[in-house]
Tab-separated table of C-alpha atoms in Angstrom:
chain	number	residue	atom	x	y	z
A	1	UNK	CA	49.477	-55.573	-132.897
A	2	UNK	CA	48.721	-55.791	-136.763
A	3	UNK	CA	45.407	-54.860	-135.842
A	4	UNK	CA	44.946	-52.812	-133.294
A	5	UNK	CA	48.186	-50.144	-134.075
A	6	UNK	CA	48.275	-46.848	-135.452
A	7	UNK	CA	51.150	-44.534	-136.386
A	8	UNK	CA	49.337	-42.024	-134.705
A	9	UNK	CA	49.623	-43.654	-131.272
A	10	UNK	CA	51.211	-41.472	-128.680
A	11	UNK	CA	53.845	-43.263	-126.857
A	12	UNK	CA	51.918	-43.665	-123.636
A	13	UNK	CA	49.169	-45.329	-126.259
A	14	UNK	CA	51.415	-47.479	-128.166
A	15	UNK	CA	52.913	-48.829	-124.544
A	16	UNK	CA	49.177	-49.239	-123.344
A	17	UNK	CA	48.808	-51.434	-126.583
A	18	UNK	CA	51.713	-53.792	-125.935
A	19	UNK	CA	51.273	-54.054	-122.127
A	20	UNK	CA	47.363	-55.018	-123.137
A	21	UNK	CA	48.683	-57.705	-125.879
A	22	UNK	CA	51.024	-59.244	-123.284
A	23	UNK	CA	48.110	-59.501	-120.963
A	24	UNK	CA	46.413	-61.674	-123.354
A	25	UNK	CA	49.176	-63.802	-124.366
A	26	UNK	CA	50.188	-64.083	-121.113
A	27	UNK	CA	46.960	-65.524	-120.555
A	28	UNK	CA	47.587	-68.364	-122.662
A	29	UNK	CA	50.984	-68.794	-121.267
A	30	UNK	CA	49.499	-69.168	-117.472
A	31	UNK	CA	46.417	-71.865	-119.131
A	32	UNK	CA	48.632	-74.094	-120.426
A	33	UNK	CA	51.267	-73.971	-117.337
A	34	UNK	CA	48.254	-74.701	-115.210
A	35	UNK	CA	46.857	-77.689	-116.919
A	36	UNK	CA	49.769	-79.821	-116.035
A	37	UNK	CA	52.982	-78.830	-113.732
A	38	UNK	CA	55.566	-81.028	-116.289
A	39	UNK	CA	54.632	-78.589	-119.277
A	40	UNK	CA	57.206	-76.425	-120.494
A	41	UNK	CA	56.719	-73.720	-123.071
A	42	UNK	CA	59.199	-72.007	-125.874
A	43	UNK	CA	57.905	-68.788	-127.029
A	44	UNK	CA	59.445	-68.557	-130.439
A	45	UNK	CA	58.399	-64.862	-131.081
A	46	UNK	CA	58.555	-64.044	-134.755
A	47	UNK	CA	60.560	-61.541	-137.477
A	48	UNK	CA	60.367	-58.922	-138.925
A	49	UNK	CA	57.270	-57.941	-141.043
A	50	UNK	CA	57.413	-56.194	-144.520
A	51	UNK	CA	54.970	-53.787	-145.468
A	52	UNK	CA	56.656	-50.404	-146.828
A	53	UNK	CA	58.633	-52.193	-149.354
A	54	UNK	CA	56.545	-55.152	-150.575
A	55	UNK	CA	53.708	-52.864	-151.275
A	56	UNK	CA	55.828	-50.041	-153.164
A	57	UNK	CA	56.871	-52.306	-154.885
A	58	UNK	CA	53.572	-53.688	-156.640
A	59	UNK	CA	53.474	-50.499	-158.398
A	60	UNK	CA	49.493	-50.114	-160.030
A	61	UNK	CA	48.511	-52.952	-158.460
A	62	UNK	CA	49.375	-51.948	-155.049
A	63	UNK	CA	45.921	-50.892	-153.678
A	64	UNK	CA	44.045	-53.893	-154.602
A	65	UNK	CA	47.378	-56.303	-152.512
A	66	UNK	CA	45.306	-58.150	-149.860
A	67	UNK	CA	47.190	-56.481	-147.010
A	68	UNK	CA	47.003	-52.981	-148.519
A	69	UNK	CA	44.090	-52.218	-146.267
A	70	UNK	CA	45.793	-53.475	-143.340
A	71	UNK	CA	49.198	-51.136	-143.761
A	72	UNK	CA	46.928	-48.465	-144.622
A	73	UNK	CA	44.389	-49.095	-141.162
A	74	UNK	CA	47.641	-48.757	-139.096
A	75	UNK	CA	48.662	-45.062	-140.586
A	76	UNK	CA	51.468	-46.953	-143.291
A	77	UNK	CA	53.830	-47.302	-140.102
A	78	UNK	CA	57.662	-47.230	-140.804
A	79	UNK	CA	59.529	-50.456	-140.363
A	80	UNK	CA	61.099	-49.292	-137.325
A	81	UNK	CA	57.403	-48.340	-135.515
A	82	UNK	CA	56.362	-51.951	-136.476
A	83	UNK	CA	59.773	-53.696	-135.699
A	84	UNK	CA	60.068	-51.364	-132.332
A	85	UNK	CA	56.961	-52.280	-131.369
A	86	UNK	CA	57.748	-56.208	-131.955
A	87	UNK	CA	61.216	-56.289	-130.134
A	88	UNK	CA	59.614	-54.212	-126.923
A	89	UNK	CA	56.996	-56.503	-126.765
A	90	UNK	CA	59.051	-59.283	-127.012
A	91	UNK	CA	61.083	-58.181	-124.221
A	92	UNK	CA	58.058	-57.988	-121.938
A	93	UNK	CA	58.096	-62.157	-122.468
A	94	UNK	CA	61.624	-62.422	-121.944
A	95	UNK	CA	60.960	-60.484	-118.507
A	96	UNK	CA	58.321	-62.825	-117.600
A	97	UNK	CA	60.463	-65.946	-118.411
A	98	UNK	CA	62.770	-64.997	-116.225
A	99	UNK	CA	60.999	-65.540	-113.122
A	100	UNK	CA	59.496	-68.253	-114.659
A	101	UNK	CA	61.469	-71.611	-114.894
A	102	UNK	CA	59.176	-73.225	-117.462
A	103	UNK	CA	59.038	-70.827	-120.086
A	104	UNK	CA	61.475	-70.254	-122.418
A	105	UNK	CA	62.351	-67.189	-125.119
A	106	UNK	CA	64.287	-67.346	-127.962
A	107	UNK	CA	64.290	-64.036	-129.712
A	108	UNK	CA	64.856	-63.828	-133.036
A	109	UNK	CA	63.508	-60.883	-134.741
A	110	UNK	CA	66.472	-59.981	-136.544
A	111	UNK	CA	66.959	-63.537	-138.078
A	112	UNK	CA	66.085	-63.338	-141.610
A	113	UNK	CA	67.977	-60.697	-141.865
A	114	UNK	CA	71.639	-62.156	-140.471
A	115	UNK	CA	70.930	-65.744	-142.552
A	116	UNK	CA	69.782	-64.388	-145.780
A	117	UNK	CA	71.171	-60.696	-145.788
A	118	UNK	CA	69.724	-57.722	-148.265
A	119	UNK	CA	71.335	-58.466	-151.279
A	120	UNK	CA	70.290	-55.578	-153.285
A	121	UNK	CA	69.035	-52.085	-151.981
A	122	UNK	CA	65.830	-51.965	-150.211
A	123	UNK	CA	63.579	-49.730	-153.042
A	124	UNK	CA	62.391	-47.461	-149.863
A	125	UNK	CA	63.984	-45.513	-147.006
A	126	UNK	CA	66.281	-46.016	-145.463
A	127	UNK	CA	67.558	-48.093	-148.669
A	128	UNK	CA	71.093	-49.406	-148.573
A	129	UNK	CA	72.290	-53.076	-148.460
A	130	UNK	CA	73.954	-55.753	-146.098
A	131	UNK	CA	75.714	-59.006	-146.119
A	132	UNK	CA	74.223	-62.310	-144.786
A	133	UNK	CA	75.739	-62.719	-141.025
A	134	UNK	CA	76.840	-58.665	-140.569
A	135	UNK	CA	73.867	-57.994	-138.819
A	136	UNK	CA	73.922	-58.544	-134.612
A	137	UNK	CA	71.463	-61.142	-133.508
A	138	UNK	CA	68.960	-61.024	-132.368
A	139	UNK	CA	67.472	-57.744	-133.230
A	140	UNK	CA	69.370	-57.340	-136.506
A	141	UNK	CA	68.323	-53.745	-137.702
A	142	UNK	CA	65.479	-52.762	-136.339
A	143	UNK	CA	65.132	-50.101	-139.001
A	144	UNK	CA	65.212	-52.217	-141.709
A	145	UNK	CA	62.193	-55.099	-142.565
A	146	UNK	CA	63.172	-58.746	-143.081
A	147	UNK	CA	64.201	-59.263	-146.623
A	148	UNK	CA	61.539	-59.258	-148.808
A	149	UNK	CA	63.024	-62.284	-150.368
A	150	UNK	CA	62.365	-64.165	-147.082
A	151	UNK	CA	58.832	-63.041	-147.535
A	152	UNK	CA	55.891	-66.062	-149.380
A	153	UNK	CA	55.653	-65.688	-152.880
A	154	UNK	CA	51.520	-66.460	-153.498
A	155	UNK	CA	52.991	-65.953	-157.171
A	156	UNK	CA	50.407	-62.910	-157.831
A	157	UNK	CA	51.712	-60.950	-155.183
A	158	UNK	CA	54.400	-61.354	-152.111
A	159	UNK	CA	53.413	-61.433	-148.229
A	160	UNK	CA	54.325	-58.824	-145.938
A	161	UNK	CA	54.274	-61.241	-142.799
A	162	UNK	CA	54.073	-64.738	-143.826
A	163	UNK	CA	57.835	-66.479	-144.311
A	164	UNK	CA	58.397	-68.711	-147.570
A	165	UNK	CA	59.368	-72.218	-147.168
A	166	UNK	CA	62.935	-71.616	-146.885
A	167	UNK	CA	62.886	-69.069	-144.043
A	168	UNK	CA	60.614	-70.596	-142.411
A	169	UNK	CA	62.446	-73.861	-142.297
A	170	UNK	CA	65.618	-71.685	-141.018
A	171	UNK	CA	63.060	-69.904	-138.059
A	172	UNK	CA	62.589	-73.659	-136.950
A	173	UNK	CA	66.143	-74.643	-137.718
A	174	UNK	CA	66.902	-71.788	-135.440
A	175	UNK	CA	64.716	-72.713	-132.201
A	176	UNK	CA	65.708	-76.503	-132.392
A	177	UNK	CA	69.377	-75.745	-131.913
A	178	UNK	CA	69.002	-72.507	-129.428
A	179	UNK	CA	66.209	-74.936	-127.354
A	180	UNK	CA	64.915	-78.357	-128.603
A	181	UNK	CA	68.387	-79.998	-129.384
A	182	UNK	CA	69.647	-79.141	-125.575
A	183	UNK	CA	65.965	-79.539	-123.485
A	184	UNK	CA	65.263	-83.187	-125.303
A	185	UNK	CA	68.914	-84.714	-124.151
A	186	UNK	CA	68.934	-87.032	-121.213
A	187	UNK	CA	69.609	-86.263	-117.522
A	188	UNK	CA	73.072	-84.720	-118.819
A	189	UNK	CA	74.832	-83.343	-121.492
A	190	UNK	CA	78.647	-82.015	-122.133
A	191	UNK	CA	79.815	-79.713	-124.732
A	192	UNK	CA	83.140	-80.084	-126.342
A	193	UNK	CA	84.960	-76.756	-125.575
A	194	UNK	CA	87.049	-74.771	-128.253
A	195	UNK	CA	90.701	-75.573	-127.186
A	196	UNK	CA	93.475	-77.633	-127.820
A	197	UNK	CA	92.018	-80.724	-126.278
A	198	UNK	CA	89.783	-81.243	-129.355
A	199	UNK	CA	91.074	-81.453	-133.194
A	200	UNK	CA	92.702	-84.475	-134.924
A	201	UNK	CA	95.503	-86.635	-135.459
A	202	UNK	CA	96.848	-88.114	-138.941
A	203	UNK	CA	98.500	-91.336	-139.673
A	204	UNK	CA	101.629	-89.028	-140.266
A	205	UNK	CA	102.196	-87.313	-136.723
A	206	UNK	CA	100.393	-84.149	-137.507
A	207	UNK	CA	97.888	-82.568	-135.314
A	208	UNK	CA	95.110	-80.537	-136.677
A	209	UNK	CA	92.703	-78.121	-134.457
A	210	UNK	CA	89.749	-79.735	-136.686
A	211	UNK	CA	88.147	-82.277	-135.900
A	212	UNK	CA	88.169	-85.021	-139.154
A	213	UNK	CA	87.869	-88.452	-140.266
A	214	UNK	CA	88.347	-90.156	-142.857
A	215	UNK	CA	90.859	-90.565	-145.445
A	216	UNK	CA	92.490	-88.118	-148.157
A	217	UNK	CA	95.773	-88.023	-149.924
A	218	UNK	CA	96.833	-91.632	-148.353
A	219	UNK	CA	96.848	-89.589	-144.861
A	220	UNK	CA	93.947	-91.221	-142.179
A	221	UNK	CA	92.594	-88.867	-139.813
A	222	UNK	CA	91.546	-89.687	-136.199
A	223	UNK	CA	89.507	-87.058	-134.135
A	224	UNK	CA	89.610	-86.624	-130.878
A	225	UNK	CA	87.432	-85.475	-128.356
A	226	UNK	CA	87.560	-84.428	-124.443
A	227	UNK	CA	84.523	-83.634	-122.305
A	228	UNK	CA	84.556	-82.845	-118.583
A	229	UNK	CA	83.038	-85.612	-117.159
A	230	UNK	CA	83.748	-84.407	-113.387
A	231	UNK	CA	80.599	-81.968	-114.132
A	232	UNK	CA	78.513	-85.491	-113.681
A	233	UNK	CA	76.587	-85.099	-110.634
A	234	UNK	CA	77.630	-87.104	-107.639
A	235	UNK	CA	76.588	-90.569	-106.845
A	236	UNK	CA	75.266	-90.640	-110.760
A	237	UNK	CA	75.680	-93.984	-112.553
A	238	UNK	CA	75.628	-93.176	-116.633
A	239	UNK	CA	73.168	-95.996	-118.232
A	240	UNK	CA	73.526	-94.888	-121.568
A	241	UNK	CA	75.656	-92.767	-123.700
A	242	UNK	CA	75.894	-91.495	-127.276
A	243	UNK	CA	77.523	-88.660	-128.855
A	244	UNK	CA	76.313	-85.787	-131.135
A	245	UNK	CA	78.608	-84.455	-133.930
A	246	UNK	CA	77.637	-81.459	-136.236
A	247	UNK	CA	79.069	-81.890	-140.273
A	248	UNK	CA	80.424	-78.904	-140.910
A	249	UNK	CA	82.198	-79.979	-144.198
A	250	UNK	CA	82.270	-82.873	-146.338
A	251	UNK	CA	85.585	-83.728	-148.698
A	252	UNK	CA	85.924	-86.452	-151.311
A	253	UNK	CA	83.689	-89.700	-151.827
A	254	UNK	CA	80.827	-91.160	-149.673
A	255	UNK	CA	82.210	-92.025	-145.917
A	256	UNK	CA	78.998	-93.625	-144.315
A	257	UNK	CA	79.311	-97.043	-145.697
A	258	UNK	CA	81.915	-97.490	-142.714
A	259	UNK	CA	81.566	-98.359	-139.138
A	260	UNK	CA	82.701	-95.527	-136.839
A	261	UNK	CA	85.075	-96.907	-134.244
A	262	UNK	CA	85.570	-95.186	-131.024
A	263	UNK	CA	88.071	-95.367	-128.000
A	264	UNK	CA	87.772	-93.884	-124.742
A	265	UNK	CA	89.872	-93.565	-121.794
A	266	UNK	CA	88.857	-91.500	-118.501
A	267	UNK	CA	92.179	-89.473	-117.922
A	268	UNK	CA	94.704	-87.849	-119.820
A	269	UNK	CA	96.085	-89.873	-123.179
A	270	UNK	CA	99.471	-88.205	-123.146
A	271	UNK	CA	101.635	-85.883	-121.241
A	272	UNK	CA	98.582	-83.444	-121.001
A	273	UNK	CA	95.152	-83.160	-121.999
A	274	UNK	CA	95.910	-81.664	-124.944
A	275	UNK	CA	95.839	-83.107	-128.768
A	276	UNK	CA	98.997	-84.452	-129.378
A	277	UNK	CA	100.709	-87.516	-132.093
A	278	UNK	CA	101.497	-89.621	-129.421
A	279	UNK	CA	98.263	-90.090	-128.095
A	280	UNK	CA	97.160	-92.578	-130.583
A	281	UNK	CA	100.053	-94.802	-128.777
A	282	UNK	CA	98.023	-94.453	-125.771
A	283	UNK	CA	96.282	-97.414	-124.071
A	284	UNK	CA	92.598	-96.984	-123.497
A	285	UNK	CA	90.357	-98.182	-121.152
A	286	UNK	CA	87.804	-99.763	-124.005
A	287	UNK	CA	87.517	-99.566	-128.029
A	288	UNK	CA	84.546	-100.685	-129.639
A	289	UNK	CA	82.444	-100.135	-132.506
A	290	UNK	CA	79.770	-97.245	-132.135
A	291	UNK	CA	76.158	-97.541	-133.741
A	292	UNK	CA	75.912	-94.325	-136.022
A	293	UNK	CA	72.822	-92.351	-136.572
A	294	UNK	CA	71.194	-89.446	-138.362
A	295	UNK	CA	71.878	-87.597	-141.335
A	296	UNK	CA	74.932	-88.421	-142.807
A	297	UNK	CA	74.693	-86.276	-146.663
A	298	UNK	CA	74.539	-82.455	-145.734
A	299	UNK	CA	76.812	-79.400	-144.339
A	300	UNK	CA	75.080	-78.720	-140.942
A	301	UNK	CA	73.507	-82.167	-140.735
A	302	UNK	CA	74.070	-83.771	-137.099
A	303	UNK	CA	74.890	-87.590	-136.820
A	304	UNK	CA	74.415	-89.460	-133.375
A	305	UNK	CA	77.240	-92.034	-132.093
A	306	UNK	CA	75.760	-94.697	-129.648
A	307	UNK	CA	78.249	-95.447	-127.346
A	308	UNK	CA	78.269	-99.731	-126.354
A	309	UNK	CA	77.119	-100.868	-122.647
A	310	UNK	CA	80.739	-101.420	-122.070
A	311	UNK	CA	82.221	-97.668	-121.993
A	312	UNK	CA	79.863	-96.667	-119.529
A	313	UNK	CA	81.536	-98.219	-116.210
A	314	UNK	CA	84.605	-95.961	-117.758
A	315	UNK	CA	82.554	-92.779	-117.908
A	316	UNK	CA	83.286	-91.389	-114.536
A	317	UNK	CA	83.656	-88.651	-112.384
A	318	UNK	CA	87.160	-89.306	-111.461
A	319	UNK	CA	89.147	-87.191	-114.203
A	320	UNK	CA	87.765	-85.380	-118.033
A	321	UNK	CA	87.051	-88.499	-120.830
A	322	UNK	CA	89.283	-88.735	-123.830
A	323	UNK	CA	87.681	-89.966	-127.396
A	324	UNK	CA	89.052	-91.159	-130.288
A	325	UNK	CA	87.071	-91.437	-133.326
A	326	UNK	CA	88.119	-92.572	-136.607
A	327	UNK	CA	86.666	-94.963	-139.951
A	328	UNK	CA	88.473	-97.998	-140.739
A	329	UNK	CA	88.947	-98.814	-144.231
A	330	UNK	CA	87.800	-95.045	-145.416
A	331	UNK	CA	88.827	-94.267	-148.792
A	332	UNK	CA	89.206	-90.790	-150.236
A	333	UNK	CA	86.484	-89.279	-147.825
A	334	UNK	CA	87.081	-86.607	-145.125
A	335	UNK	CA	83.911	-85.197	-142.734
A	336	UNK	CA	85.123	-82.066	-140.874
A	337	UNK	CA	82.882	-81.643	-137.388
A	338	UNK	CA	81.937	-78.815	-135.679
A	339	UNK	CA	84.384	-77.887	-133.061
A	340	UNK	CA	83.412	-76.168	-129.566
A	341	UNK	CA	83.728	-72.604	-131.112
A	342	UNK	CA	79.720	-71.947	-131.544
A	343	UNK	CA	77.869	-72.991	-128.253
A	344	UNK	CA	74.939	-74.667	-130.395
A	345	UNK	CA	77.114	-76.364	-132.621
A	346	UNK	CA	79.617	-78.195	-130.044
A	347	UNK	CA	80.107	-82.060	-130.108
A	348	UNK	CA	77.690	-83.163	-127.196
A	349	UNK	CA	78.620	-85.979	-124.950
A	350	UNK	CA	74.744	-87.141	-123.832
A	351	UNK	CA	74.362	-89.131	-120.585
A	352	UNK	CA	71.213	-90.887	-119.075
A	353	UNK	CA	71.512	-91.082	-115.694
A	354	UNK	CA	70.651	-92.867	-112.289
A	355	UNK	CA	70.521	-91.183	-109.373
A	356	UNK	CA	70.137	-91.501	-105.433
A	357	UNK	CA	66.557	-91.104	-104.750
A	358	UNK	CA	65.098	-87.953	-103.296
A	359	UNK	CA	63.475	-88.737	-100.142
A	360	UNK	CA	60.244	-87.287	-98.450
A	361	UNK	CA	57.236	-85.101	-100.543
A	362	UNK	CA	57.788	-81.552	-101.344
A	363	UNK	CA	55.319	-79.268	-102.523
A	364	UNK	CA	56.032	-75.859	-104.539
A	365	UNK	CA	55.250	-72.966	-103.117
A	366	UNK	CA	56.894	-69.981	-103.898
A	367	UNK	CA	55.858	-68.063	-101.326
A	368	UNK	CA	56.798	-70.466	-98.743
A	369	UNK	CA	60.059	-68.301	-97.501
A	370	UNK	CA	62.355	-65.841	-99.399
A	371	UNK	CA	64.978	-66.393	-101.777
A	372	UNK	CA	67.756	-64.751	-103.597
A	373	UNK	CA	70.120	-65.623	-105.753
A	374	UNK	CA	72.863	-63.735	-107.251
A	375	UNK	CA	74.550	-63.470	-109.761
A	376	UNK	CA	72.473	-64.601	-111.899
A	377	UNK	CA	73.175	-64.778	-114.870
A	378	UNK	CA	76.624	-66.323	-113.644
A	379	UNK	CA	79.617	-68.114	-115.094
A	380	UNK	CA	79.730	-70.555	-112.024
A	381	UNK	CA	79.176	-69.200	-108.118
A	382	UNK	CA	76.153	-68.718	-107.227
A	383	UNK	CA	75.529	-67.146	-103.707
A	384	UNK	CA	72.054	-67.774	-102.038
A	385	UNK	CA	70.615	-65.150	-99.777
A	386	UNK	CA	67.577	-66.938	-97.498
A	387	UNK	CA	65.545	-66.629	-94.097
A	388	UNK	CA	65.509	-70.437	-93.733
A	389	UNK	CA	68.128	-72.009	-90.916
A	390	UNK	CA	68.005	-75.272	-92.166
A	391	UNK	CA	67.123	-76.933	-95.542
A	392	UNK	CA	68.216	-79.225	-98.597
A	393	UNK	CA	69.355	-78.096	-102.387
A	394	UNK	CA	68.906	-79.614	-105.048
A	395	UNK	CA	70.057	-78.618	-108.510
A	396	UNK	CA	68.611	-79.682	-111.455
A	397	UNK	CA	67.783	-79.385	-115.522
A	398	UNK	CA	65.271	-77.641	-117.209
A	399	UNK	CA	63.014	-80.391	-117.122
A	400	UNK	CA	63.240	-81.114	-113.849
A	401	UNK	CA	65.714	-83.941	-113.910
A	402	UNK	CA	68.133	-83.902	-110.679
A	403	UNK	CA	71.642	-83.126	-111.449
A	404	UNK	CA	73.174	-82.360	-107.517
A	405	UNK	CA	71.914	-82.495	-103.900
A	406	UNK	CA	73.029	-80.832	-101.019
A	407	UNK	CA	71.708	-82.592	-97.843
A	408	UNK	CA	72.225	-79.106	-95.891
A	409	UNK	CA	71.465	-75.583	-96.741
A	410	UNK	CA	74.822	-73.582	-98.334
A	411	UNK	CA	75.355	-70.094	-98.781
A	412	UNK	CA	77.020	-71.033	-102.222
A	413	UNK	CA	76.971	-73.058	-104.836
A	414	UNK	CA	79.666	-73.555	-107.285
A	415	UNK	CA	78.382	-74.516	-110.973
A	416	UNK	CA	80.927	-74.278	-112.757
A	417	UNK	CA	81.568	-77.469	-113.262
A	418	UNK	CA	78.143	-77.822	-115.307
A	419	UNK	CA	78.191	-76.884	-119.106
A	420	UNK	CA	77.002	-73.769	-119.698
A	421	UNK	CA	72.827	-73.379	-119.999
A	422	UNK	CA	69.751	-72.701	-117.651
A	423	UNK	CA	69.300	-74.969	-114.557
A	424	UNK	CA	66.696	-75.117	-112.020
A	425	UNK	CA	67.797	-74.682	-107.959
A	426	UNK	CA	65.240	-75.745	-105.971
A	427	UNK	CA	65.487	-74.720	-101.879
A	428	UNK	CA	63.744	-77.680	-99.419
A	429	UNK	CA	62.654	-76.408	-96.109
A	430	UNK	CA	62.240	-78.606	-92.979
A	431	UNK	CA	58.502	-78.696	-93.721
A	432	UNK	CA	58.498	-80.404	-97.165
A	433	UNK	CA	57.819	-76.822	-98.985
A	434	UNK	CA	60.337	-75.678	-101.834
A	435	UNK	CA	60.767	-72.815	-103.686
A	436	UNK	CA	62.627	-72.966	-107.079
A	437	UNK	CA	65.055	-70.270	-109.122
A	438	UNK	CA	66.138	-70.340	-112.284
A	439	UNK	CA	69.634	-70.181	-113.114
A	440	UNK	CA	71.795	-69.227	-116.129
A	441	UNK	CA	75.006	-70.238	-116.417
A	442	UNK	CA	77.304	-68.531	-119.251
């Protein structure tokens, strides 16, 4: 685009641009699918560039900055006819992900601007200022550039396109909790949901919607955890299990000299699911020590609880699990966690699985017979509109990994028992050919 755009373009020319740099790109896309059927791809698009306001801002110098020529090639476009032309073409991949179960979007154009914010005015139109996090994700405002803050400083003059450390470490930051986090857990994961079955419980009878540990003030804090372990698929048998926590703030001295200890019982501690004092009364079906990993000094730092062998004949899809997490012998040291509020930043129950065999060879072929599924995206039902009598289902993650399997063809499928995220449904017919949708589930 950088290259080949001018602000003189027509509309019909500036669309004939884009459509012919998604051709190329999709190119790639298609090479790299083809050269093995287990590859899946994130497309990570980009920001906002910075051109206008970097550059009238060099003053004298501003001729002889190294991307002078190039702003000045493409008719000095506005930030919107760059930033336009960045979000519509970034669409076009989104549109092609769709119908594509292996490749994955996360758009982010407007990112720099929601984390770091425009402190003081932009020096050129349309001027003006904005907090960090005011801006809607993920296209920020369009008619604004990415801070020029966010921009490299090559110390004798400032990029218009290339991020500094800092943001880029936040793009990355961004794409491994929207996608890598989720895609690289086992055969399933849980998310902690933002009610009053999650928070904590102090040594003096309080409960607490947070969810702490540790020690302050002579009070101990337990948290305590649910996740809806019906959603395991049927006939599963967990082999491993861990859990994920997020930081979200630290209080007092250094906690991670202790052993986490953790309780579990598959059912309801007290009179309901809900947090309440009397559940640390409860009996549980095993306490044990957990093996604790990962960062353990930061705000936004995750740490990883491995749960022992002997939870995991507990972990069942009879009723939800109830945890119970707390430090023994913690001394003036509290760690807040994450609750279930922000989707990416939910306590994660991670399961590895074992499941029935599939039986028989089935070969891919979308064109085999018709499918339709709708709605999609769907918060649980998902109907299935076909031309095949007869047939199997099988539901699975993004990478493939079976999660459910009907042993007949249904008109519907009910997912809500699944946390929310994209899953694969993949249609068997009598002849060992399948055809596979993607589904979202919100």
């Amino acid at each position: 685009v950088l290259g080949d755009y001018h602000s003189s373009f027509t509309p019909e020319e500036t669309q004939e641009m884009i459509d012919s740099v998604a051709i190329e790109l999709l190119k790639v896309v298609d090479f790299i699918l083809n050269a093995r059927e287990d590859i899946h791809i994130l497309w990570s698009g980009y920001v906002y560039p910075n051109f206008n306001e970097v550059l009238n801002d060099a003053g004298p110098f501003q001729t002889i900055h190294p991307f002078y020529g190039l702003w000045e090639d493409m008719g000095f476009p506005t930030f919107f006819q760059l930033n336009d032309i960045l979000n519509r073409s970034t669409q076009q991949v989104i549109d092609y992900a769709a119908d594509n179960p292996r490749v994955h979007v996360v758009p982010a154009t407007g990112l720099m601007q929601f984390t770091f914010g425009q402190d003081d005015p932009v020096t050129v139109a349309p001027g003006g200022s904005y907090a960090a996090g005011t801006v809607p994700m993920p296209e920020g405002l369009p008619d604004y550039p990415s801070p020029k803050s966010t921009m490299r400083n090559w110390g004798i003059f400032t990029d218009c396109f290339h991020l500094s450390s800092q943001a880029n470490r936040t793009f990355v930051n961004y794409h491994t909790r929207k996608f890598y986090q989720k895609f690289l857990m086992d055969d399933h994961y849980i998310l902690a949901q933002p009610d009053l079955t999650n928070g904590s419980i102090s040594t003096d009878g309080s409960v607490s919607n947070e969810i702490k540990v540790g020690e302050e003030s002579g009070e101990n804090y337990t948290a305590a955890l649910t996740f809806d372990t019906p959603s395991i698929p049927e006939d599963a048998l967990v082999t491993k299990a861990n859990i994920f926590l997020r930081i979200d703030s630290l209080n007092g001295g250094e906690l991670w000299g202790n052993d986490f200890e953790v309780s579990l019982l598959n059912g309801e501690l007290g009179a309901s699911a809900n947090v309440e004092a009397s559940d640390v009364l409860s009996s549980f079906d095993e306490t044990d020590m957990a093996c604790r990993f990962g960062s353990t000094n930061g705000v936004g730092h995750w740490i990883r609880l491995d749960l022992p062998e002997i939870f995991l004949p507990y972990l069942l899809r009879d009723s939800i699990s109830q945890f119970h997490i707390s430090v023994p012998g913690a001394a003036d040291a509290v760690v807040v966690f994450s609750d279930g509020t922000e989707t990416d930043f939910a306590p994660v129950l991670n399961l590895g699985l074992e499941l029935p065999p599939s039986t028989g060879i089935t070969t891919i072929n979308e064109e085999a017979f018709s499918v339709e599924v709708f709605p999609n995206p769907t918060t649980g039902l998902i109907s299935i509109q076909t031309e095949l009598n007869s047939g199997s289902i099988e539901i699975t993650d993004i990478m493939g990994r079976p999660l459910a399997f009907y042993t007949e063809l249904e008109n519907e499928v009910d997912l809500s028992g699944f946390p929310k995220g994209i899953y694969l449904m993949k249609l068997n017919n009598d002849n060992g050919q399948a055809v596979i949708r993607k589904i979202v589930l919100k």
